[in-house]
Tab-separated table of C-alpha atoms and ligand atoms in Angstrom:
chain	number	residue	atom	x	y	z
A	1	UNK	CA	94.315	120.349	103.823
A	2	UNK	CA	91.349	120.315	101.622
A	3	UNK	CA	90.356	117.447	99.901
A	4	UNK	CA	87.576	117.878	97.169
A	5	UNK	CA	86.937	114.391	96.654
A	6	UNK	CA	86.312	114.401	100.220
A	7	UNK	CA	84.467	117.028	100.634
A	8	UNK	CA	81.944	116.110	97.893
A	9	UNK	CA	80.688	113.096	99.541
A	10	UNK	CA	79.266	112.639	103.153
A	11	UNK	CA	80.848	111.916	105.982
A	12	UNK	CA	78.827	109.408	107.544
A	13	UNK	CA	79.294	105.862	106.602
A	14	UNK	CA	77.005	103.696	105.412
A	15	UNK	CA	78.511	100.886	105.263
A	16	UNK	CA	80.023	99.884	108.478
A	17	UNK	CA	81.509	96.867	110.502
A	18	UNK	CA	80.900	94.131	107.546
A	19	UNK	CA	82.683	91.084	107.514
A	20	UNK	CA	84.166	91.412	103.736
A	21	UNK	CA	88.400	90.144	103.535
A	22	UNK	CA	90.417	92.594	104.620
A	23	UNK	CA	91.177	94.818	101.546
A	24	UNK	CA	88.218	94.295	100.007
A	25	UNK	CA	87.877	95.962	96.884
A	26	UNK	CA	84.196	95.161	96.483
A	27	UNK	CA	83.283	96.273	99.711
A	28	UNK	CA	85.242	100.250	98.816
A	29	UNK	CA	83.086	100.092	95.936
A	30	UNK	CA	79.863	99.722	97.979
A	31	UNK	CA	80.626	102.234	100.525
A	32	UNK	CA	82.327	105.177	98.149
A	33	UNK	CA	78.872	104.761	96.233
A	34	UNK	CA	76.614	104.899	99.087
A	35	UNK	CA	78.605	107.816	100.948
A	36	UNK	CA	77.593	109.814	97.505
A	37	UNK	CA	74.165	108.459	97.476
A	38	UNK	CA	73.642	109.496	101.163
A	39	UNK	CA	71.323	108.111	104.021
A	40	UNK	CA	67.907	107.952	101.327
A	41	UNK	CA	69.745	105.474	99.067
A	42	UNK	CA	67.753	102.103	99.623
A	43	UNK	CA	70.406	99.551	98.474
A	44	UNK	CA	69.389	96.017	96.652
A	45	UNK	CA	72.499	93.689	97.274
A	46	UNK	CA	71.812	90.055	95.775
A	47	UNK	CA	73.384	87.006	96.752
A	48	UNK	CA	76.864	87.633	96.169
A	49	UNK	CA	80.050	88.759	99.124
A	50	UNK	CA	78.289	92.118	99.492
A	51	UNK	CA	74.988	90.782	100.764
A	52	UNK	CA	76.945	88.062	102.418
A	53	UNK	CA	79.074	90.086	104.699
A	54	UNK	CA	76.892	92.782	104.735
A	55	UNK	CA	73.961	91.371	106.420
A	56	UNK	CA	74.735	88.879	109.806
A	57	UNK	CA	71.567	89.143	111.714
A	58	UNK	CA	71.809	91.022	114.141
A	59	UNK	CA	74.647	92.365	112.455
A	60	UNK	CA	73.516	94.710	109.851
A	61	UNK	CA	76.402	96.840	108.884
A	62	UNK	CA	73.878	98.859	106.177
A	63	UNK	CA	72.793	102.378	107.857
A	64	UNK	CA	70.504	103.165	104.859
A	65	UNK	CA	67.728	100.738	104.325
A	66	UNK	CA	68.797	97.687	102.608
A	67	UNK	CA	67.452	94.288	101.302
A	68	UNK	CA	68.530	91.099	99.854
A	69	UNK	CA	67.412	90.120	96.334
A	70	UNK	CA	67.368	86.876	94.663
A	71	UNK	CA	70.377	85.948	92.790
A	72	UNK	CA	69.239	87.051	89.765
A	73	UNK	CA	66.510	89.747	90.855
A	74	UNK	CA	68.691	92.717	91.365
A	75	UNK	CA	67.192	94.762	88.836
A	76	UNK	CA	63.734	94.116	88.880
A	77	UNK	CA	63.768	94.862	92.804
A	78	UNK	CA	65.382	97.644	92.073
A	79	UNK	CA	61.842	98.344	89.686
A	80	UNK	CA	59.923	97.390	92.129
A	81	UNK	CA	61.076	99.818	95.338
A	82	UNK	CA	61.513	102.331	93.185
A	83	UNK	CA	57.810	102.451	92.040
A	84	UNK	CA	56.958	101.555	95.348
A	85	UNK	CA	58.489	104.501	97.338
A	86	UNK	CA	57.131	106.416	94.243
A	87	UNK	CA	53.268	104.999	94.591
A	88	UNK	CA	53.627	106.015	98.405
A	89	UNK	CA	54.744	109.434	97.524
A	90	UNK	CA	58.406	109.566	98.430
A	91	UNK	CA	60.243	111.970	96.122
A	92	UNK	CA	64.107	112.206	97.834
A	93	UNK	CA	65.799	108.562	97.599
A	94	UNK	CA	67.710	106.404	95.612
A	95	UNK	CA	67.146	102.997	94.173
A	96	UNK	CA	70.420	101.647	94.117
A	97	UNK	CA	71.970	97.973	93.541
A	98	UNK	CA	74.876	96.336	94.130
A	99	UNK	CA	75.839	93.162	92.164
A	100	UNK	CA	78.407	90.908	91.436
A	101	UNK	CA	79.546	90.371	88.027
A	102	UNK	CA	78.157	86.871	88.483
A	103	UNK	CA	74.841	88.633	89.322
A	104	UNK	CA	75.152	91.222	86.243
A	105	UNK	CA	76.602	89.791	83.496
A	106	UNK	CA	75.408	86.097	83.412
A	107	UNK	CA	72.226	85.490	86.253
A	108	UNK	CA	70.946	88.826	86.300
A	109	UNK	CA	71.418	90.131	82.909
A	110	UNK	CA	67.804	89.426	82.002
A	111	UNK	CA	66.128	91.562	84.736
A	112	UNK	CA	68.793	94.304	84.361
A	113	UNK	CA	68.129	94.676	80.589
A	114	UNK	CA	64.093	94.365	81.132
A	115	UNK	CA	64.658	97.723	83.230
A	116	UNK	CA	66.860	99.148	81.046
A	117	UNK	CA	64.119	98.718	78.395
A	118	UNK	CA	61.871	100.262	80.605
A	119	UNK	CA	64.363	103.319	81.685
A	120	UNK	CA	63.135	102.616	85.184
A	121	UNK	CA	64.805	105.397	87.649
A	122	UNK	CA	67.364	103.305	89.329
A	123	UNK	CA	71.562	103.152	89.290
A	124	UNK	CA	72.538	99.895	89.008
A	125	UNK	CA	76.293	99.326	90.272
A	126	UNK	CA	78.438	96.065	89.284
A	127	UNK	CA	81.146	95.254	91.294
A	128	UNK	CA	83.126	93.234	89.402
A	129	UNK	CA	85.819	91.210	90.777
A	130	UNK	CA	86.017	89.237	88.041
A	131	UNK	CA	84.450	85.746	89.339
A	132	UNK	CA	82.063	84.379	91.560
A	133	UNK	CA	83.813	84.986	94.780
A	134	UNK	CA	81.701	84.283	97.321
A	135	UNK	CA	80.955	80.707	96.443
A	136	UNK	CA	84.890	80.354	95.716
A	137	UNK	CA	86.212	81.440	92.738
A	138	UNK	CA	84.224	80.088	89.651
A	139	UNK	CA	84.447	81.472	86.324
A	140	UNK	CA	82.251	83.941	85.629
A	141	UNK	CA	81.480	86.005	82.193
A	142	UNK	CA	83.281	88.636	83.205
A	143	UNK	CA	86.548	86.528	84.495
A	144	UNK	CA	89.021	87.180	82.104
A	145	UNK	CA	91.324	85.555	79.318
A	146	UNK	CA	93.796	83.009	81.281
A	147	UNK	CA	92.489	83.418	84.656
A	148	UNK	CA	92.686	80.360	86.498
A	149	UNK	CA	89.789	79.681	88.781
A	150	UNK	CA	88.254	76.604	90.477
A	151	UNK	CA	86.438	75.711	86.950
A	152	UNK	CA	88.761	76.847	85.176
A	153	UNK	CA	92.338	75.451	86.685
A	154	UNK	CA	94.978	75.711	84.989
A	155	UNK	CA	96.891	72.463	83.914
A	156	UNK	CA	99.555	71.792	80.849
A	157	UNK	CA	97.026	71.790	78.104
A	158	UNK	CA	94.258	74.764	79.147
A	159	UNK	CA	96.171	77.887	80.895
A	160	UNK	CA	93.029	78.947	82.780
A	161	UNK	CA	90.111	80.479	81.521
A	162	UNK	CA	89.464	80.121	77.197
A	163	UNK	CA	87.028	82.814	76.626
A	164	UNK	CA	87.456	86.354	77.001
A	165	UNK	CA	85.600	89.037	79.429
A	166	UNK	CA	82.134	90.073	77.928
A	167	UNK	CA	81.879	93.398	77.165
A	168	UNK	CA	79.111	94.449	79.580
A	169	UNK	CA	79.662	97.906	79.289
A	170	UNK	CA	79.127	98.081	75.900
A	171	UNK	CA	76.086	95.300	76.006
A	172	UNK	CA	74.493	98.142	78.298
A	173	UNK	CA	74.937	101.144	76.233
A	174	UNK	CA	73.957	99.194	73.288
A	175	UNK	CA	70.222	99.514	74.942
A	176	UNK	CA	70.602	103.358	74.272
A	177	UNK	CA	71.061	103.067	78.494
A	178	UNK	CA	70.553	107.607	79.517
A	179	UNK	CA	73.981	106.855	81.293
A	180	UNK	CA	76.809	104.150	81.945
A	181	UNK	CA	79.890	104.216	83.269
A	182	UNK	CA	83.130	101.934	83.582
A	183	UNK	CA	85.324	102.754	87.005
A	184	UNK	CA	87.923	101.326	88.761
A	185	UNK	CA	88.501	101.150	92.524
A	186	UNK	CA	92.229	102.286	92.189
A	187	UNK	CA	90.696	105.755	90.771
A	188	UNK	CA	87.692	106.933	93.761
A	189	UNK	CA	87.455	109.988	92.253
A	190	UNK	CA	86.426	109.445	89.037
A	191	UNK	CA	84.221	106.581	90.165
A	192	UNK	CA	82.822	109.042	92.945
A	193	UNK	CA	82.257	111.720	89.755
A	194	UNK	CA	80.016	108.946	88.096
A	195	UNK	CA	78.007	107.867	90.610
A	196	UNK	CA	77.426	111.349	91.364
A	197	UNK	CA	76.817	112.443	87.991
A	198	UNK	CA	74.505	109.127	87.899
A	199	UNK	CA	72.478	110.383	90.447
A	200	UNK	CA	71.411	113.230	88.884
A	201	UNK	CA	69.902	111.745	85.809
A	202	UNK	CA	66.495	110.247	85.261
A	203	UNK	CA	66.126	107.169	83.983
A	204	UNK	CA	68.095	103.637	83.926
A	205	UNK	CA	72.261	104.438	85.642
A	206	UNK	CA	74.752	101.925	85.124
A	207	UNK	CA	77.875	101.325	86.490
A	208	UNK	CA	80.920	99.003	86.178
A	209	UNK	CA	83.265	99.522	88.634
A	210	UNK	CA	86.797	96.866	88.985
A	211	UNK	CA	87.400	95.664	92.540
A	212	UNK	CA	90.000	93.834	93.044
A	213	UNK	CA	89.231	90.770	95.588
A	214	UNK	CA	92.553	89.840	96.916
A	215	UNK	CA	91.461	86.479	98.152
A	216	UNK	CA	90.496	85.571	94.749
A	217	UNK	CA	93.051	87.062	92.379
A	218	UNK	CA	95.839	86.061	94.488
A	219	UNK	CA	97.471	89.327	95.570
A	220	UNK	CA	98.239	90.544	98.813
A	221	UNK	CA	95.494	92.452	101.112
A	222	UNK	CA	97.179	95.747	100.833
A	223	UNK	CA	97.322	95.444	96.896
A	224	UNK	CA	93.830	95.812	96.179
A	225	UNK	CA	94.181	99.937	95.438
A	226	UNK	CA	97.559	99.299	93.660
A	227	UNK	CA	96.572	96.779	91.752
A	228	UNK	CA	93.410	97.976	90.587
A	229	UNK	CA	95.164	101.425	89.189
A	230	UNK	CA	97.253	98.960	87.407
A	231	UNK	CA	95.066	97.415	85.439
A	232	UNK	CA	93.987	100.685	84.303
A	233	UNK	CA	97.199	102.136	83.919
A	234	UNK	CA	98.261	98.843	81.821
A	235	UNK	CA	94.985	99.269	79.411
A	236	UNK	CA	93.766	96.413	80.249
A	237	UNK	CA	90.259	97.917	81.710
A	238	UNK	CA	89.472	101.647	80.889
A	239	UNK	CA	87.465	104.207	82.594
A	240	UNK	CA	84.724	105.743	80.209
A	241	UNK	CA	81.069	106.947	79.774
A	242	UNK	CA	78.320	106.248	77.769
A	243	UNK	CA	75.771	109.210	77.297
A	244	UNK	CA	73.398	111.020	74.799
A	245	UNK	CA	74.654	107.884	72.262
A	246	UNK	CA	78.771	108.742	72.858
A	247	UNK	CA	81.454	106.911	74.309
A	248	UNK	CA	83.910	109.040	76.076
A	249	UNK	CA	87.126	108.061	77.677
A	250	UNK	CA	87.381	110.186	81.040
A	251	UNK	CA	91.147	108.930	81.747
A	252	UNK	CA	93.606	108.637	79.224
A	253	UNK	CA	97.119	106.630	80.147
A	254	UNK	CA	99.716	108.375	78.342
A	255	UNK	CA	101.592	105.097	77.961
A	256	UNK	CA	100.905	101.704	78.984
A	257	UNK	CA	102.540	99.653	81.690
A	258	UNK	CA	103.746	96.346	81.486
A	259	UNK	CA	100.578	93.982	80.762
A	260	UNK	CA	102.514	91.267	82.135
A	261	UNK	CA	103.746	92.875	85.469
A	262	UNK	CA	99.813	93.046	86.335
A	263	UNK	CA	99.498	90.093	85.378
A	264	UNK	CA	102.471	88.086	87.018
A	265	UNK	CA	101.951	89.861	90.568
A	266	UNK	CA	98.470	87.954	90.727
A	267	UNK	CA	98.505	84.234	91.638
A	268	UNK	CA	95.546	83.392	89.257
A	269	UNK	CA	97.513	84.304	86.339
A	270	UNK	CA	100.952	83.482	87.509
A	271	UNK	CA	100.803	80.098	85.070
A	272	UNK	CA	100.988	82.356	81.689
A	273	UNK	CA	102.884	81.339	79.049
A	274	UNK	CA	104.562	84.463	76.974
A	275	UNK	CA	101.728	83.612	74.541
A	276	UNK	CA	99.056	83.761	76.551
A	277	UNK	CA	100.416	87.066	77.212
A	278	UNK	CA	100.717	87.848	73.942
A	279	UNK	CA	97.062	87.054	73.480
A	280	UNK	CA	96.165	89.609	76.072
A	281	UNK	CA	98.534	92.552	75.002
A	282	UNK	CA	97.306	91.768	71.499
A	283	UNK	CA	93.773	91.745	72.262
A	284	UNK	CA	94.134	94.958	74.773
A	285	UNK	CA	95.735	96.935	71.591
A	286	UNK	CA	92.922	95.677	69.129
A	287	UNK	CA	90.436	97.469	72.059
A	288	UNK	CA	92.495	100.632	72.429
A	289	UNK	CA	92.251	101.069	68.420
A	290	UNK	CA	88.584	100.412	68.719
A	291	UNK	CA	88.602	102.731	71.588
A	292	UNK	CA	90.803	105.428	69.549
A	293	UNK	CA	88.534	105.162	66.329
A	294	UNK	CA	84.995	105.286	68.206
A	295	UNK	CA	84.975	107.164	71.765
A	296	UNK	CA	85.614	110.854	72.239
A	297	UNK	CA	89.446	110.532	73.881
B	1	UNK	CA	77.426	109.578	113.693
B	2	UNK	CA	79.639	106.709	113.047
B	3	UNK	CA	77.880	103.271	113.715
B	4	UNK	CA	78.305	102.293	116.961
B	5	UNK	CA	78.371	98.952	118.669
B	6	UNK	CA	75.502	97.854	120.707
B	7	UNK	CA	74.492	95.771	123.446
B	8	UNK	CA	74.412	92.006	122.190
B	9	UNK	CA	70.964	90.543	122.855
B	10	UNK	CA	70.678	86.983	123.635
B	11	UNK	CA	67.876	86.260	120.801
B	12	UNK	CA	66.117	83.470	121.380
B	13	UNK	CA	63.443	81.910	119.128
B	14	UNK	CA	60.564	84.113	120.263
B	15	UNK	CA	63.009	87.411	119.398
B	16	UNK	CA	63.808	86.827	116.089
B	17	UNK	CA	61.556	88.882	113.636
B	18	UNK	CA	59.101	87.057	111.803
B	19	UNK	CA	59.607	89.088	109.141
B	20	UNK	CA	62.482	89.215	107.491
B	21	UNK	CA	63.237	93.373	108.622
B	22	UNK	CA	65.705	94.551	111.222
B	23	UNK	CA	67.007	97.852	112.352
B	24	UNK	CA	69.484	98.869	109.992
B	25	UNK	CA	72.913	99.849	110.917
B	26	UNK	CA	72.963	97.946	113.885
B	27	UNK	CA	76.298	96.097	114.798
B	28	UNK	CA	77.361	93.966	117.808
B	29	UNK	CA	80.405	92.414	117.287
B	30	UNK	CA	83.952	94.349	116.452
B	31	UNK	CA	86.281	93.503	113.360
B	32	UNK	CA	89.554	94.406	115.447
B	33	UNK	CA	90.630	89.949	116.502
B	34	UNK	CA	91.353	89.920	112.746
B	35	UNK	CA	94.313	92.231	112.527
B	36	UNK	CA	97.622	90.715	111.966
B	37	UNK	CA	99.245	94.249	111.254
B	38	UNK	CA	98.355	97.523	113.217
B	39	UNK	CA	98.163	100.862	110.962
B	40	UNK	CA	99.485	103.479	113.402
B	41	UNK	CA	99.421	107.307	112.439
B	42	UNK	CA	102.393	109.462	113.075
B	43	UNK	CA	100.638	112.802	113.384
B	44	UNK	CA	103.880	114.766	112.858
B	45	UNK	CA	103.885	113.304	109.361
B	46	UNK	CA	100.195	113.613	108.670
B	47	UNK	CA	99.536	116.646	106.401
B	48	UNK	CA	95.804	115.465	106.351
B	49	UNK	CA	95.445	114.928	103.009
B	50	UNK	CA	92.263	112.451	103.311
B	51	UNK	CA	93.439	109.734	101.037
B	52	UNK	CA	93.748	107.012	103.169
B	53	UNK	CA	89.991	108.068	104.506
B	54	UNK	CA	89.204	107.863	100.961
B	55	UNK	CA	90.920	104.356	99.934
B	56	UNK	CA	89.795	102.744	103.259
B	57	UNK	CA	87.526	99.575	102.414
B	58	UNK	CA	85.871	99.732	105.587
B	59	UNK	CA	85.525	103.168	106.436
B	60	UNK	CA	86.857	103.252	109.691
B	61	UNK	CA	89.375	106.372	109.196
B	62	UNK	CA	88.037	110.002	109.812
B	63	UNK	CA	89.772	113.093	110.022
B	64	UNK	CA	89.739	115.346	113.381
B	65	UNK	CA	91.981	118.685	113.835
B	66	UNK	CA	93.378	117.601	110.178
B	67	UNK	CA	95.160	114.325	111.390
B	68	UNK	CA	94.108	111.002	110.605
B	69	UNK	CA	91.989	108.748	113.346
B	70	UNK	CA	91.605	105.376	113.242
B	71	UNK	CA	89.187	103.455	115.077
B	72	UNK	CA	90.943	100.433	115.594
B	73	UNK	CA	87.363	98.529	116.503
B	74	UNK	CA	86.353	98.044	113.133
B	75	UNK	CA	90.021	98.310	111.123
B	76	UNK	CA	91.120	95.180	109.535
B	77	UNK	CA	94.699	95.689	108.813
B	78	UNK	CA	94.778	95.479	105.474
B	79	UNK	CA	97.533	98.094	104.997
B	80	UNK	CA	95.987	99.820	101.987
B	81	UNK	CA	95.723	102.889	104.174
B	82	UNK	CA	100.273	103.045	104.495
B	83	UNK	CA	100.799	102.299	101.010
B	84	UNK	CA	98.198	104.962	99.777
B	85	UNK	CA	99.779	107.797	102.250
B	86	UNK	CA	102.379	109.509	100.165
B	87	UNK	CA	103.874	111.538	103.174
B	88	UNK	CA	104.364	107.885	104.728
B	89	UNK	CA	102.570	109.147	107.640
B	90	UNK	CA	100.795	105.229	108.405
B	91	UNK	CA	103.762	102.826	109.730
B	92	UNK	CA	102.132	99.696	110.593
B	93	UNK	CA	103.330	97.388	113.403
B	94	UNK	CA	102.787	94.038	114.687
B	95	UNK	CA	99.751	93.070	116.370
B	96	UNK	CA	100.180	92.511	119.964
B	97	UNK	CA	97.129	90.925	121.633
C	1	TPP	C1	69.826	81.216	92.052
C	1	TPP	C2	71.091	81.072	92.838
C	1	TPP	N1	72.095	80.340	92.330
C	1	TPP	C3	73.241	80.210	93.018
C	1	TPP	C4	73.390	80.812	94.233
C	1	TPP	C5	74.673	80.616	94.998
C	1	TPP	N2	75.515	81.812	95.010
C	1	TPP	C6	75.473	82.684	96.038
C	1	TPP	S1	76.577	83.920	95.896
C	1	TPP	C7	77.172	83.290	94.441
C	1	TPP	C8	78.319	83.941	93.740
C	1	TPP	C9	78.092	85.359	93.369
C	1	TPP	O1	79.080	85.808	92.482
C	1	TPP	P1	79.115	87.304	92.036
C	1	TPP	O2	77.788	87.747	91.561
C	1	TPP	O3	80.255	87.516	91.090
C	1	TPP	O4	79.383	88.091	93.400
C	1	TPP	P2	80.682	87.913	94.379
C	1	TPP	O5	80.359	86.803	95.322
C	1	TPP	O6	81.857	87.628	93.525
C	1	TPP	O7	80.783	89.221	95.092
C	1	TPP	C10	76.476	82.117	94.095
C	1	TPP	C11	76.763	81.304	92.913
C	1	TPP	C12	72.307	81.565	94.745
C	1	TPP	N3	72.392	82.205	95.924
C	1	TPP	N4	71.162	81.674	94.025
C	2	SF4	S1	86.113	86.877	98.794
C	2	SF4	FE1	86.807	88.690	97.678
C	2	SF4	S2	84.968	89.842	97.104
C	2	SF4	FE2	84.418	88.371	98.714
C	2	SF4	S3	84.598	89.530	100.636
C	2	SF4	FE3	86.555	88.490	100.302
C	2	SF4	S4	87.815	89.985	99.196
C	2	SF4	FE4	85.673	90.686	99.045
C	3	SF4	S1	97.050	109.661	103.684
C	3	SF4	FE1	98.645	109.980	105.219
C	3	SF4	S2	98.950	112.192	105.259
C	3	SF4	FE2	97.006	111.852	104.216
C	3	SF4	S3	95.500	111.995	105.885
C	3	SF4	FE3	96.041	109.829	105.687
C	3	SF4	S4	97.688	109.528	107.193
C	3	SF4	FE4	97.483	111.731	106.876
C	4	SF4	S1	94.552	98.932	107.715
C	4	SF4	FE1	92.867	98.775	106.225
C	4	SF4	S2	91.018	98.730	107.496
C	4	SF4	FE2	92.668	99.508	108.792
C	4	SF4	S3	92.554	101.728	108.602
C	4	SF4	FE3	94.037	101.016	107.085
C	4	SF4	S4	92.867	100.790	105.212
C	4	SF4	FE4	91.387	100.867	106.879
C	5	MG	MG1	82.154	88.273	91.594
């Protein structure tokens, strides 16, 4: 049986024997991306789970050449091997990174938007799992509305986390970015289509890509697809591009499902009142209006 | 090639690079003591439709003669691959050690 997805993308892997959780959803992110990229992708992972589990000397589960960054540095290594391998007159490779959304949307944000401004050549990939995982669940700018975490516990007066996701995807394209993306683990083949797609255009590639880290949102280790087709499917997170100044949906649910069953399966959200859910369904309708008023659907 | 496991060196101080490069790719110890569950495939039931290859977080299903293999060194046990399988081909069963 012929499977096109499959077929499009090697079938070596890249990413092998690392010590992420089982059902990682960060870690299907990293190697779906790199078995597109193929063996000439040189991968910057910053501190973060990827670059945690990823590199054990003398276990070093990267086949493709690899390297650490500094927490915040993803981005401007990412500049600097890519005008390296240029100086030294490599032509076929890939400058790709891998960060956190600790590592993109609050520490690294600086050095990702100075090469943005700079359209260096490089994809830049953010795993987001929605907190800073590795160091054990802190809030994060990209954990969302009422998601309890270790600095942000939820007691009887504050129901987890006050403030609201930033937008990165949106703070990216507002650069006039050549190409950005938003993905979802629970849909590999459209987030296989971008980075693909990514690859092939010059300049400054971003992508945001969900990935559910069971450990951390409290679901079971065999959830991690389900659950992060659900938060698509519930319009909570939506998978779009950003190119030649449009937004465009690429996946369109044709109703929503229950906000609240995604949220109650999780245990960092199992503490929500019906109006903190409220708040969320409200403020995920607001989005799709936005959405319906300014993206090509 | 799939990564293979190599020979684990005793490194002492002397071994380790100074720098901070290594071969890439280059694995000595096996993920399989973690498995609670074991992800078994009934090849009758396989139509070898590549999804679970696809959905697998660490890689470690490939597909020969159009069935499903797993390679039970490196597979967690996470069960995404039997939920994912729509022909319920993956049953998974205890882990006996
Ligand atoms: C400058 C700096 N500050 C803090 C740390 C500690 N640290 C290592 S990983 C990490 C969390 C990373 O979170 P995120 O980027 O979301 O990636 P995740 O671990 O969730 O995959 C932190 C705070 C560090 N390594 N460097
Ligand atoms: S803590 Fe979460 S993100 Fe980190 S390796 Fe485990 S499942 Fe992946
Ligand atoms: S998902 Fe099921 S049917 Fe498809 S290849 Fe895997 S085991 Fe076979
Ligand atoms: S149980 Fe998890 S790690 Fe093992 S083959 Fe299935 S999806 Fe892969
Ligand atoms: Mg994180």
């Amino acid at each position: 049986m012929a499977n096109k997805i499959a077929d499009s993308i090697s079938r070596e892997e890249f990413f092998y024997g690392h010590k992420a959780c089982a059902g990682c959803g960060g870690s299907l992110a990293v190697r779906a991306a790199l078995k597109v990229l193929g063996p000439n992708a040189v991968s910057v992972l910053p501190a973060g789970c990827m670059s945690a589990v990823g590199f054990n000397f003398p276990q070093l589960c990267f086949s493709n050449n690899s390297i650490i960054s500094t927490f915040a540095g993803t981005a401007s290594m990412l500049t600097g091997i890519e005008a390296g391998l240029r100086a030294k007159g490599y032509k076929d490779f890939t400058a790709v990174g891998f960060a956190g959304d600790g590592g993109t949307a609050d520490i690294g944000i600086q050095a990702l938007s100075g090469a943005i401004d700079r359209n260096d050549n490089i994809i830049y990939i953010c795993y987001d799992n929605e907190a800073y995982m590795n160091t054990g669940i802190q809030k994060s700018g990209l954990t969302p509305f009422g998601a309890r975490t270790t600095t942000t516990p939820a007691g009887s007066n504050i129901h987890g986390n006050i403030r609201p996701k930033k937008n990165m995807f949106e703070i990216v394209a507002a650069h006039g970015i050549p190409y950005a993306a938003t993905a979802s683990v629970g849909y590999i083949g459209d987030f296989i289509a971008k980075v693909q797609k990514a690859s092939q255009i010059q300049g400054t590639k971003y992508i945001h890509v969900i990935a559910p880290c069971p450990t951390g949102w409290g679901v079971a280790v065999d959830e991690t697809v389900e659950i992060a087709k659900e938060v698509v499917d519930s319009g909570l997170w939506y998978l779009a591009e950003y190119e030649n100044g449009e937004y465009r949906l690429t996946h369109r649910p044709k109703e929503f499902t229950s906000a609240e069953a995604y949220l109650k399966r999780q245990g960092r959200f199992r503490h929500l009142t019906e109006d903190d859910i409220k708040v969320i369904t409200d403020s995920r309708d607001e989005k799709w209006k936005f959405i319906e008023k300014n993206f090509i659907v | 090639m799939r990564p293979y496991i190599r020979e684990k060196k005793v490194f002492g101080f002397d071994d380790v690079p100074e720098n901070t490069c290594f071969e890439a790719g280059y694995l000595v110890t096996v993920n399989s003591g973690w498995r609670s569950i074991r992800p078994v495939v009934n090849t009758d039931k396989c139509v070898g439709c590549e999804q679970c290859y696809l959905y697998c977080p660490d890689g470690v299903i490939s597909i020969k003669d159009n069935k499903a293999v797993i390679d039970y060194d490196f597979c967690k046990g996470c069960g995404i691959c039997a939920k994912i399988c729509k022909p319920g081909a993956i049953e998974t069963e205890a882990e006996r050690k």
